[in-house]
Short mmCIF file of C-alpha atoms in Angstrom, two decimals:
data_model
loop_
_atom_site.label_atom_id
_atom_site.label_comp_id
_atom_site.label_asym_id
_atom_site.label_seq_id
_atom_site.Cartn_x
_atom_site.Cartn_y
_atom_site.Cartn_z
CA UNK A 39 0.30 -1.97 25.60
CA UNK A 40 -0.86 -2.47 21.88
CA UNK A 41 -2.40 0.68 20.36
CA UNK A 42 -5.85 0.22 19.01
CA UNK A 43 -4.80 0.63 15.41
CA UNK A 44 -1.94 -2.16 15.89
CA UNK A 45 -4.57 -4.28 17.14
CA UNK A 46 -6.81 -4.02 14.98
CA UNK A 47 -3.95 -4.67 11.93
CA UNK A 48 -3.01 -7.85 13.65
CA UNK A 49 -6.54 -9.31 14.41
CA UNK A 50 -7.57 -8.57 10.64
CA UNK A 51 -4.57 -10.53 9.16
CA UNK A 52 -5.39 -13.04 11.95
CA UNK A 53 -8.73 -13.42 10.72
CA UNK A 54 -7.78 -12.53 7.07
CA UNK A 55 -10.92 -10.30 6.96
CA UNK A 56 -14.28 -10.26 9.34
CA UNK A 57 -16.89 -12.23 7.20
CA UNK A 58 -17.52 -15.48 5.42
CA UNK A 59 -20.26 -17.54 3.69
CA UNK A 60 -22.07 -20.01 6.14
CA UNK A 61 -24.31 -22.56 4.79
CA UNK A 62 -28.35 -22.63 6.36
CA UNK A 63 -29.60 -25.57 5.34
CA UNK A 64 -28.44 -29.42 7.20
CA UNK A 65 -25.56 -31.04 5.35
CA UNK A 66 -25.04 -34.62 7.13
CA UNK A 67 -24.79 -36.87 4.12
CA UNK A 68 -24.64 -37.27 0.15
CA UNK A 69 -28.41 -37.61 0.48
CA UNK A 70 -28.54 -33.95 2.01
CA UNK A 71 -26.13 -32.76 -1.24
CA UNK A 72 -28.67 -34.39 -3.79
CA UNK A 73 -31.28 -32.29 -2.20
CA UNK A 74 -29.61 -29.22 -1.92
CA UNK A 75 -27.52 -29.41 -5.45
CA UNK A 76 -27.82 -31.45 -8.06
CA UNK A 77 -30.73 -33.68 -9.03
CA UNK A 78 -32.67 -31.87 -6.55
CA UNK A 79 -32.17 -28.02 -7.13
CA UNK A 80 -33.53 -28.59 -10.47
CA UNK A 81 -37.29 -28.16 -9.55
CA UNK A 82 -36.70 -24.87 -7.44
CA UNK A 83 -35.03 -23.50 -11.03
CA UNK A 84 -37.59 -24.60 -12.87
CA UNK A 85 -40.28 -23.40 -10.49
CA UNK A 86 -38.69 -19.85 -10.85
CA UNK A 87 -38.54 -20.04 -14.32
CA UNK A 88 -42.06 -20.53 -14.94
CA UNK A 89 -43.14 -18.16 -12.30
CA UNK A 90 -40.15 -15.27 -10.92
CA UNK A 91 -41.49 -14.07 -8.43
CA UNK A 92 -40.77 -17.12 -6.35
CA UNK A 93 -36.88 -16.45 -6.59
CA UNK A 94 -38.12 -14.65 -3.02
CA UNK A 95 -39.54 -17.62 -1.76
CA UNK A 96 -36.91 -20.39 -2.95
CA UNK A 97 -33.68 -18.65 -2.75
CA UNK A 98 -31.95 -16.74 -0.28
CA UNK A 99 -32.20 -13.22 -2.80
CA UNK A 100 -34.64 -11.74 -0.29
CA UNK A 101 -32.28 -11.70 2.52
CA UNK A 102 -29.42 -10.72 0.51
CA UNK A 103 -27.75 -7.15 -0.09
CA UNK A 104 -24.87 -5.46 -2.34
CA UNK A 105 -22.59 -2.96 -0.51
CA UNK A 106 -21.22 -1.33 -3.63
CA UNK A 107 -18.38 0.93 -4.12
CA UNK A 108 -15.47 2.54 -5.79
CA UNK A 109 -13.31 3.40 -3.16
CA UNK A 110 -13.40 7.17 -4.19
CA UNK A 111 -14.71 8.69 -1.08
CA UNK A 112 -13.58 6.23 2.37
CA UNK A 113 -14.86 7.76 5.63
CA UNK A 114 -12.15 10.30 5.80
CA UNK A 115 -9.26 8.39 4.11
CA UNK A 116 -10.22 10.11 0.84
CA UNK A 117 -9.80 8.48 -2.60
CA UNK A 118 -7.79 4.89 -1.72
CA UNK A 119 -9.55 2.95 -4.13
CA UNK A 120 -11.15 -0.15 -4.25
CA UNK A 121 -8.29 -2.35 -3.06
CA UNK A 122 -7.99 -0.63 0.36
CA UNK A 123 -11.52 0.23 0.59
CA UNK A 124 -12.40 -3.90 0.98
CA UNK A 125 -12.13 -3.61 5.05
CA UNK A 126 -14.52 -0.94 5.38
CA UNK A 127 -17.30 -2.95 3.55
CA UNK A 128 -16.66 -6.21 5.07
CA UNK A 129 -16.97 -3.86 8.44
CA UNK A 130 -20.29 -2.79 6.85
CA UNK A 131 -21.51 -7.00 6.21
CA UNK A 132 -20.62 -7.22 10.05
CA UNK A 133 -22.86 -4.79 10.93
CA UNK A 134 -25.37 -5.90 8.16
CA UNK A 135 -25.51 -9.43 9.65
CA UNK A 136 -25.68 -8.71 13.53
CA UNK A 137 -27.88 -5.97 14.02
CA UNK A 138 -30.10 -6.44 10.98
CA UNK A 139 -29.82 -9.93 10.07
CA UNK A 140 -28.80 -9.53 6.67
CA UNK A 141 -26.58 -11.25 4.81
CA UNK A 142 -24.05 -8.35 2.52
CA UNK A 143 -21.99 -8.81 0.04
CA UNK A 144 -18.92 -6.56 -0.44
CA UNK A 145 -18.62 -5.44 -4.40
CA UNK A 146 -15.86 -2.93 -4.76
CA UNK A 147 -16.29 -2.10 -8.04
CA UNK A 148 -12.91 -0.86 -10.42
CA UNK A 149 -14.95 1.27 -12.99
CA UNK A 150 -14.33 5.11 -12.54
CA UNK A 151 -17.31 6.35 -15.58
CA UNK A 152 -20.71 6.38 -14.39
CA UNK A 153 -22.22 4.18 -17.46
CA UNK A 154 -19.94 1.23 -16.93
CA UNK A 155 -20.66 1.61 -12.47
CA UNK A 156 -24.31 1.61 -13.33
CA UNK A 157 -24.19 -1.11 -15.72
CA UNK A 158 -22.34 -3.60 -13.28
CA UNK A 159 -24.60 -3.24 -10.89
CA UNK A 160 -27.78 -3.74 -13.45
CA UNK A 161 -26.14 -6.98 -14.34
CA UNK A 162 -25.42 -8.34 -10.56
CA UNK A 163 -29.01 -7.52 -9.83
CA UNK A 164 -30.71 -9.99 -10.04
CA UNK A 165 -28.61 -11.75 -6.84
CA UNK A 166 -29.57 -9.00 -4.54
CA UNK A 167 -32.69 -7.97 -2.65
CA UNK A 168 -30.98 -4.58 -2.02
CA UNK A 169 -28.09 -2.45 -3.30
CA UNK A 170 -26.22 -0.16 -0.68
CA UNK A 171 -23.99 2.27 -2.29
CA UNK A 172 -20.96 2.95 -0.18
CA UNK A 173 -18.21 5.90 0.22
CA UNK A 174 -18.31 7.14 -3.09
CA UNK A 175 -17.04 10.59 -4.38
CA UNK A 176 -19.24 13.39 -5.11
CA UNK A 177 -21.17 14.34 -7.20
CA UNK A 178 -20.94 11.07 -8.96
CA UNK A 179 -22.87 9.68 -5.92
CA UNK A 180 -26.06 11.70 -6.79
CA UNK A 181 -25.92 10.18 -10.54
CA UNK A 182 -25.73 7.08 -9.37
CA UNK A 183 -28.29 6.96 -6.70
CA UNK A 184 -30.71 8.97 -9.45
CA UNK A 185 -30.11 6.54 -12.40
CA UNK A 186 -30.21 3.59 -10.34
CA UNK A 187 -33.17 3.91 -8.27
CA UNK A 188 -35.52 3.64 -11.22
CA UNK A 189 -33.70 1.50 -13.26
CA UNK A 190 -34.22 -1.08 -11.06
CA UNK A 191 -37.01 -3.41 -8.72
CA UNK A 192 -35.02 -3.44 -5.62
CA UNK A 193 -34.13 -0.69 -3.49
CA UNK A 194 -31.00 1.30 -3.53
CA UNK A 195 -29.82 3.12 -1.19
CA UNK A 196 -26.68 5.58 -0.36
CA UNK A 197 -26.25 5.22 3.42
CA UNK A 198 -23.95 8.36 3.28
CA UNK A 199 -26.59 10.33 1.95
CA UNK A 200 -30.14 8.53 3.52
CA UNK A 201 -28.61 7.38 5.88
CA UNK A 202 -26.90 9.96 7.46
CA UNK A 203 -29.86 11.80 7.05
CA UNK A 204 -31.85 9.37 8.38
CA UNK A 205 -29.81 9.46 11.75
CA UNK A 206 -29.45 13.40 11.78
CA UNK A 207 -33.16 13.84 11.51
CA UNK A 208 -34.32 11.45 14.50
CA UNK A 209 -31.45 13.45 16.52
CA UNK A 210 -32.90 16.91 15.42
CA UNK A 211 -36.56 15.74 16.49
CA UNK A 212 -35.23 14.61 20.02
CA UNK A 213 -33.49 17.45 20.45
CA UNK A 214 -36.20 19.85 19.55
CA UNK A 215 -38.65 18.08 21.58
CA UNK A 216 -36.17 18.61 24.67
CA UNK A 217 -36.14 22.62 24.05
CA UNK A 218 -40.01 22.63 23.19
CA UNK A 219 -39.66 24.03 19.34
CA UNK A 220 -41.69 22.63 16.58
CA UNK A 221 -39.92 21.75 13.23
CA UNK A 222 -42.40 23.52 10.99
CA UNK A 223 -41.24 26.87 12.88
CA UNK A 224 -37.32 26.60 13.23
CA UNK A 225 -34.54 28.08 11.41
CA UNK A 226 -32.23 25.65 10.22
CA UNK A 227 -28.57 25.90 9.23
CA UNK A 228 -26.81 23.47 6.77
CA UNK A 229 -23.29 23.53 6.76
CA UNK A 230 -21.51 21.38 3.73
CA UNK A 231 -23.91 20.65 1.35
CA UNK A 232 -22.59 17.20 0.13
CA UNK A 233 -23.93 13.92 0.20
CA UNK A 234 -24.97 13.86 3.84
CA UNK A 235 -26.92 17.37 4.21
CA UNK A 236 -27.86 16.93 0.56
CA UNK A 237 -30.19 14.24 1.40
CA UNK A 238 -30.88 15.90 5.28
CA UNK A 239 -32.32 19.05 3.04
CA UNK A 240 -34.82 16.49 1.67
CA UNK A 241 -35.72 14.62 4.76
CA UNK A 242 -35.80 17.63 6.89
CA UNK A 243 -38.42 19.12 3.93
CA UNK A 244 -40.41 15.88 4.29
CA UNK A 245 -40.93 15.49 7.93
CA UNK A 246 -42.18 19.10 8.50
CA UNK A 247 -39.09 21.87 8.19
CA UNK A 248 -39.84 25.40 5.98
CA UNK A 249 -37.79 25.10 2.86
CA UNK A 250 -37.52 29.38 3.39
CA UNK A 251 -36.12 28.89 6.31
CA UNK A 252 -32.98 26.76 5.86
CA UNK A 253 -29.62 28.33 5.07
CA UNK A 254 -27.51 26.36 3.60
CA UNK A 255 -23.93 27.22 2.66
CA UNK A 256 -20.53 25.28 1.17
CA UNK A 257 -17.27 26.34 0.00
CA UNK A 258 -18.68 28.92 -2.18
CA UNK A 259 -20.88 30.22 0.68
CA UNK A 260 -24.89 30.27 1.54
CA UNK A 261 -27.05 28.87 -1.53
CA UNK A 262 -29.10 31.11 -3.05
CA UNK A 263 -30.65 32.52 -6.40
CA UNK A 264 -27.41 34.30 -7.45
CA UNK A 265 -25.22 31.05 -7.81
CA UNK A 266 -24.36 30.72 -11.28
CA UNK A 267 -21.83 28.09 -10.11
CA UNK A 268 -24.05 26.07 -8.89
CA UNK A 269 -26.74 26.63 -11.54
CA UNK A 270 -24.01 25.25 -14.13
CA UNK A 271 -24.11 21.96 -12.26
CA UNK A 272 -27.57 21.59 -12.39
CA UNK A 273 -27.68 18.66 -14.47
CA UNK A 274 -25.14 16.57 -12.47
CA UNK A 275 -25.99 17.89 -8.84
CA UNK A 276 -28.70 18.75 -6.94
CA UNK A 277 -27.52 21.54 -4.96
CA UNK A 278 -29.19 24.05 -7.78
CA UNK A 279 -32.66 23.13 -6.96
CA UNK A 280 -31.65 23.89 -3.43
CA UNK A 281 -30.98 27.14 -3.99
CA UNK A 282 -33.95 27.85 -5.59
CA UNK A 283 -36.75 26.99 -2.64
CA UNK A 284 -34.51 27.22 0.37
CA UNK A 285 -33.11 30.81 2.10
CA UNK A 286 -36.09 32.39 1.43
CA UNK A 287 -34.19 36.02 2.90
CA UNK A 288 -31.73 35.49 0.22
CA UNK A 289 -28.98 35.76 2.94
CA UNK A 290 -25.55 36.03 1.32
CA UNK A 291 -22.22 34.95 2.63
CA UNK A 292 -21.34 32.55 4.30
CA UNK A 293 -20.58 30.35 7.53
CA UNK A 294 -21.32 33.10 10.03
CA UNK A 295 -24.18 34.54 8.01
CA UNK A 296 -26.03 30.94 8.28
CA UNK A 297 -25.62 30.37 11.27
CA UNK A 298 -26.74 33.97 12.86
CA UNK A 299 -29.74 33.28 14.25
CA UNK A 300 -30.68 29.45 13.42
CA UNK A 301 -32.14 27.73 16.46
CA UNK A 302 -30.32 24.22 14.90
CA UNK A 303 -27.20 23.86 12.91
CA UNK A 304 -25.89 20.51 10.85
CA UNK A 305 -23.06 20.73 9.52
CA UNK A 306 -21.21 17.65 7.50
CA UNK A 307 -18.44 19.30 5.78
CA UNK A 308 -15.07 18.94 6.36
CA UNK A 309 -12.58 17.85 9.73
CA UNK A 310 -11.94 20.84 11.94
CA UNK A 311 -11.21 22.30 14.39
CA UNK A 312 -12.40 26.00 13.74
CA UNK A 313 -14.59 25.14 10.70
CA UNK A 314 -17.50 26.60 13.04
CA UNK A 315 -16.19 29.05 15.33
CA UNK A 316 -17.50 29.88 18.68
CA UNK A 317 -18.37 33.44 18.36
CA UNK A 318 -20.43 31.78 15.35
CA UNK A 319 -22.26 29.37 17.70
CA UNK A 320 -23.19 32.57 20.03
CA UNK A 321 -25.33 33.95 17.07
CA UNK A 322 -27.26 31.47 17.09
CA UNK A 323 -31.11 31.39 18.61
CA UNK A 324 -31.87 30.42 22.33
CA UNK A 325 -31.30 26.95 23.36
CA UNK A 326 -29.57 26.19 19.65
CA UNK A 327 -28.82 22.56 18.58
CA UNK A 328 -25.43 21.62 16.81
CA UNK A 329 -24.76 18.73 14.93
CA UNK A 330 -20.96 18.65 14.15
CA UNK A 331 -20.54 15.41 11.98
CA UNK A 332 -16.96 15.66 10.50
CA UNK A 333 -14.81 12.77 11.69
CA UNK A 334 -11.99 12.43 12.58
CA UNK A 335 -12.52 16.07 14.09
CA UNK A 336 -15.73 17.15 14.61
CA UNK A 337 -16.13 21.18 12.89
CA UNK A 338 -16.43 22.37 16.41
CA UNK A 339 -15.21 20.52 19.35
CA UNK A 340 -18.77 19.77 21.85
CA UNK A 341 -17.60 21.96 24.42
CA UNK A 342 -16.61 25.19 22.86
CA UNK A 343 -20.06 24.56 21.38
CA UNK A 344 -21.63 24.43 24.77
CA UNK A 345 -19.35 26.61 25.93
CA UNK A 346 -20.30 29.46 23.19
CA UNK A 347 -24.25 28.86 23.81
CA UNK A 348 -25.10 25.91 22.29
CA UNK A 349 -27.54 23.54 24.36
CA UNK A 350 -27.38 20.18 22.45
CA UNK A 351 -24.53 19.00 20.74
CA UNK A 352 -23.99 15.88 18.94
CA UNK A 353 -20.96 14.50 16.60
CA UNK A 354 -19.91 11.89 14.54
CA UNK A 355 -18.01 10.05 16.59
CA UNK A 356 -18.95 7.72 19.53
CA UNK A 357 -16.38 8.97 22.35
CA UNK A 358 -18.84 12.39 22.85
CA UNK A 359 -22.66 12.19 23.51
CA UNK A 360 -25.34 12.47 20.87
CA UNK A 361 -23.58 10.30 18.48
CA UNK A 362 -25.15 10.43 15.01
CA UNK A 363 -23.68 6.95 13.07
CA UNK A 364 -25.45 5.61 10.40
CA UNK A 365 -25.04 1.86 11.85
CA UNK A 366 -28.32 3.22 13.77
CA UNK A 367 -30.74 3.06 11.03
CA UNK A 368 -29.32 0.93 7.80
CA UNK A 369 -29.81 -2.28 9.44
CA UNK A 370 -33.06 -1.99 10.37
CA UNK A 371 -34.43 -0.32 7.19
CA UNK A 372 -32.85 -3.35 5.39
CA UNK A 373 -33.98 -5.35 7.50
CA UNK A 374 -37.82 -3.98 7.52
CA UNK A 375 -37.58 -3.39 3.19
CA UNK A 376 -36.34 -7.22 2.40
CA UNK A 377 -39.55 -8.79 5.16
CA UNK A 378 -42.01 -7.15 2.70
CA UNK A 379 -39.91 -7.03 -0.46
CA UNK A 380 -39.93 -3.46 -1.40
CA UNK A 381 -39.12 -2.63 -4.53
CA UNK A 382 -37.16 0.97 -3.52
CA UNK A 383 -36.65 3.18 -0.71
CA UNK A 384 -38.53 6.30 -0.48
CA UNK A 385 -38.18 9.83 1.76
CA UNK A 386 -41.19 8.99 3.58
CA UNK A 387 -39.84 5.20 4.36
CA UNK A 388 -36.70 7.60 5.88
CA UNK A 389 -38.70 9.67 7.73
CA UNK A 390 -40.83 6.67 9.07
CA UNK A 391 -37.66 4.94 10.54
CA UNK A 392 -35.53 8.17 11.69
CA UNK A 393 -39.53 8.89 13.75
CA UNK A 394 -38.87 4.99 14.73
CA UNK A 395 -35.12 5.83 15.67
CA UNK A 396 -36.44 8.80 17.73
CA UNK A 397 -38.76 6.95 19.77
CA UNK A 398 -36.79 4.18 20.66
CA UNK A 399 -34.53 7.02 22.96
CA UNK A 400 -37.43 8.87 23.61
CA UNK A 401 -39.19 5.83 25.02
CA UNK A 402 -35.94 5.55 27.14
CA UNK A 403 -35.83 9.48 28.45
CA UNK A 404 -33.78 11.90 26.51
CA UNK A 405 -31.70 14.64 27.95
CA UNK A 406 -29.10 16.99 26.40
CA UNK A 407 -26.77 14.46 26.56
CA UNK A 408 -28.69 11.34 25.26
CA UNK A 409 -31.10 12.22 22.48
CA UNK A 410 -30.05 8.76 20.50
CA UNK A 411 -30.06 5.66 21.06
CA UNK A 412 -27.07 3.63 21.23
CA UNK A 413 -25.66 0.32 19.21
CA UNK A 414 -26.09 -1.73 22.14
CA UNK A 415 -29.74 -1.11 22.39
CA UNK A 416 -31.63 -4.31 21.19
CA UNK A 417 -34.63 -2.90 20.37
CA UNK A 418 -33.63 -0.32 17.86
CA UNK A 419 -33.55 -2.53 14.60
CA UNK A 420 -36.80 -4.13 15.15
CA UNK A 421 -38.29 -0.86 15.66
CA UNK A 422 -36.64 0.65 13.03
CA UNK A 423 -37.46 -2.69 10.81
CA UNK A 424 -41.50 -2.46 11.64
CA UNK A 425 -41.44 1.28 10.70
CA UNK A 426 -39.96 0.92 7.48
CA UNK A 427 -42.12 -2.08 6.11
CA UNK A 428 -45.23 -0.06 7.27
CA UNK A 429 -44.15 2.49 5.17
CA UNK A 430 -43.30 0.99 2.57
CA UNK A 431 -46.43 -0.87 2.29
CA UNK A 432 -48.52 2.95 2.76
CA UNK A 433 -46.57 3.73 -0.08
CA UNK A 434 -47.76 0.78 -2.44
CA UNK A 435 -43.98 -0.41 -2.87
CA UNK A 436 -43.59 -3.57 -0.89
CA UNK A 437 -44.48 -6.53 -2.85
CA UNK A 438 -45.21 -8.72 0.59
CA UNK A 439 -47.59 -7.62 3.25
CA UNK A 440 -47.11 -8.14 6.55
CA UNK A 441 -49.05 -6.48 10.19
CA UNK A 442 -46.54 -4.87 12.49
CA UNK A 443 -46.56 -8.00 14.63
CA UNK A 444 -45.86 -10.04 11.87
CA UNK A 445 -42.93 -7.47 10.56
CA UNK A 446 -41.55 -7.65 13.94
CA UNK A 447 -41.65 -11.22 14.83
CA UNK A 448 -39.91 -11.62 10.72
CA UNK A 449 -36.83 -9.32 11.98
CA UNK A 450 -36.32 -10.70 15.59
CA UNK A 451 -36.22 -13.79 14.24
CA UNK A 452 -33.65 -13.27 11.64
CA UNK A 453 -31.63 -10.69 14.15
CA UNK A 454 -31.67 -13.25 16.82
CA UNK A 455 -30.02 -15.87 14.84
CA UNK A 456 -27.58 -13.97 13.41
CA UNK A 457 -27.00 -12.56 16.74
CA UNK A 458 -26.65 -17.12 17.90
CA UNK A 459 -24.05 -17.33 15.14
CA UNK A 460 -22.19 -14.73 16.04
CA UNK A 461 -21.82 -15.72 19.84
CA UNK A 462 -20.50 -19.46 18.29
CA UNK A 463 -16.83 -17.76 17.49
#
């Protein structure tokens, strides 16, 4: 019996990759070719010449996205470069195109400087309704997510910072509904404060959660006022500003002192086991939530975590309950920000879909083990999708309106026939 890695070795150099181009228009004849090409294409380039804005109406841009990376930081294969890192984002097009309809566009990108990364993906922007930036190395990530996002008209997004977030925050709300404790009053524990919990901070901060009372902590322990080392970062890293509003005790130390106490932990640092320890998870509050999101090997295994007190535990990874993948929300809030156009993605737009991600499971009946939904649930991209655009139009940045019946019937359509395409193979 073939081991899953062999398998999957020899069906990618069977395939020679997972995607390709596919064309959406009817070809039968040269007649069809003049339309599409030349004499015809001429009066859709001159009708977006005189007026831009139709390049959303008469090409396929709106329905289009850039998964961008340098290979620096690949799930937990580390810095293998662009090269090696091509699978990955043709994995992320796959998902893209069947659960969100989208059609992505793998750019692995050989630039290492920030100036000449940003400026590649200036020029390739006009192609692109969206950027994604993928598995990059921090804390170049937060540069480039902060220099691009208002340098340009389309939305970019880091789906290992908002989306992660995105994820971790509709798992938190399910699982706090389950032990009856409102966000506004919880004590919250970050554990790594990288791109993921990074951009959970802000999320968390925007749905609800007390800045004062979330302790976060890295390698250098629990942020707080008194960390000159991060205060010399300022400038390229957010994780100063951080310390300034959050642990309103001032609690110093680290790991154990964060956790003491906090009624939910989230911790996406680095593979364990015995990165959280059990006698750790005991200090935490009554009916405490844990969120171990390392992969390959979650901080804590689930059930020393359950074991040690812990009510609710959910990983990274999709053989234990509570999965938290990111797959969950990207295609959907794609999906929902190209049907009205929007010209970036905002917190609130986050928060809107993680609340939509939440209620899809809710909607279903949570329990400790199932406070997610899964892949396989149909409904969660269109949900997702209609959440986001109503956001984003509330926020003034979507360019095309659309009701939520009109947002949803836009994103089952495109789903479903992506969905028809994929069943012809």
């Amino acid at each position: 019996m073939t081991t899953l890695a062999e398998r999957s070795l020899a069906l990618h150099a069977h395939y020679r990759g997972k995607i390709q181009s596919a064309p959406k228009v009817p070809v039968t004849g040269l007649a069809d070719y003049n339309l599409w090409y030349t004499p015809g294409v001429a009066e859709p380039c001159l009708a977006i010449a005189a007026e831009p804005e139709r390049v959303w109406e008469l090409t396929n841009r709106g329905n289009t996205v850039a998964i961008v990376s340098d290979g620096t930081r690949v799930l937990g294969l580390g810095d293998i470069g662009p090269l090696a890192g091509l699978p990955v984002m043709e994995g992320k097009a796959l998902i893209f195109k069947l659960l969100g309809g989208v059609d992505a566009v793998p750019l692995m990108l050989a630039v290492s400087e920030p100036d000449a990364f940003c400026a590649t993906v200036a020029a390739v922007a006009p192609t692109f309704g969206g950027i994604n930036l993928e598995d990059i190395a921090q804390p170049r990530c937060f540069e480039l997510l902060s220099r691009l996002r208002p340098a340009l008209d389309i939305p970019v997004w880091h789906d290992d910072q908002q989306g992660t977030a995105t994820v971790a925050l509709a798992a938190v709300l399910n699982a706090l509904s389950l032990v009856g404790k409102p966000l506004g009053k919880v004590r919250i524990a970050l554990v790594g404060m990288g791109a993921a919990n990074v951009a959970v901070y802000r999320l968390l901060k925007v749905a609800g959660a007390d800045p004062g009372a979330i302790i976060a902590c890295d390698a250098g322990g629990t942020l707080h006022r008194g960390r000159r080392d991060l205060e010399a970062q300022a400038e390229v890293a957010p994780q100063w500003s951080i310390c300034l509003e959050s642990n309103a005790e001032g609690i110093v130390g680290g790991i154990p002192e964060a956790l003491a106490g906090a009624d939910v932990a989230l911790a996406f640092s680095r593979p364990g086991p015995d990165v959280i320890r059990p006698e750790w998870i005991a200090a935490m509050a009554r009916d405490a939530i844990v969120i171990a999101g390392a992969n390959p090997v979650p901080e804590i295994h689930p059930q020393a975590a359950l074991a040690a007190g812990a009510r609710i535990v959910g990983t990274g990874r999709s053989d234990f309950p509570n999965q938290v993948n990111n797959a969950l929300a990207f295609p959907g809030i794609f999906r929902g920000v190209l049907d009205v156009q929007a010209r970036t993605i905002t917190d609130t737009m986050a928060v809107a879909a993680a609340e939509a991600l939440a209620g899809c499971a809710h909607d279903g009946g949570i329990c400790e083990d199932h406070i997610l939904p899964t892949l396989e649930e149909p409904e969660v991209a269109v949900r997702v999708a209609v959440a986001t655009g109503l956001a984003a139009q509330a926020e003034g940045v979507a360019r095309r309106p659309g009701t939520a019946a009109e947002l949803e019937a836009r994103a089952r359509t495109a789903i479903t026939a992506a969905q028809r395409l994929a069943l012809l193979w």
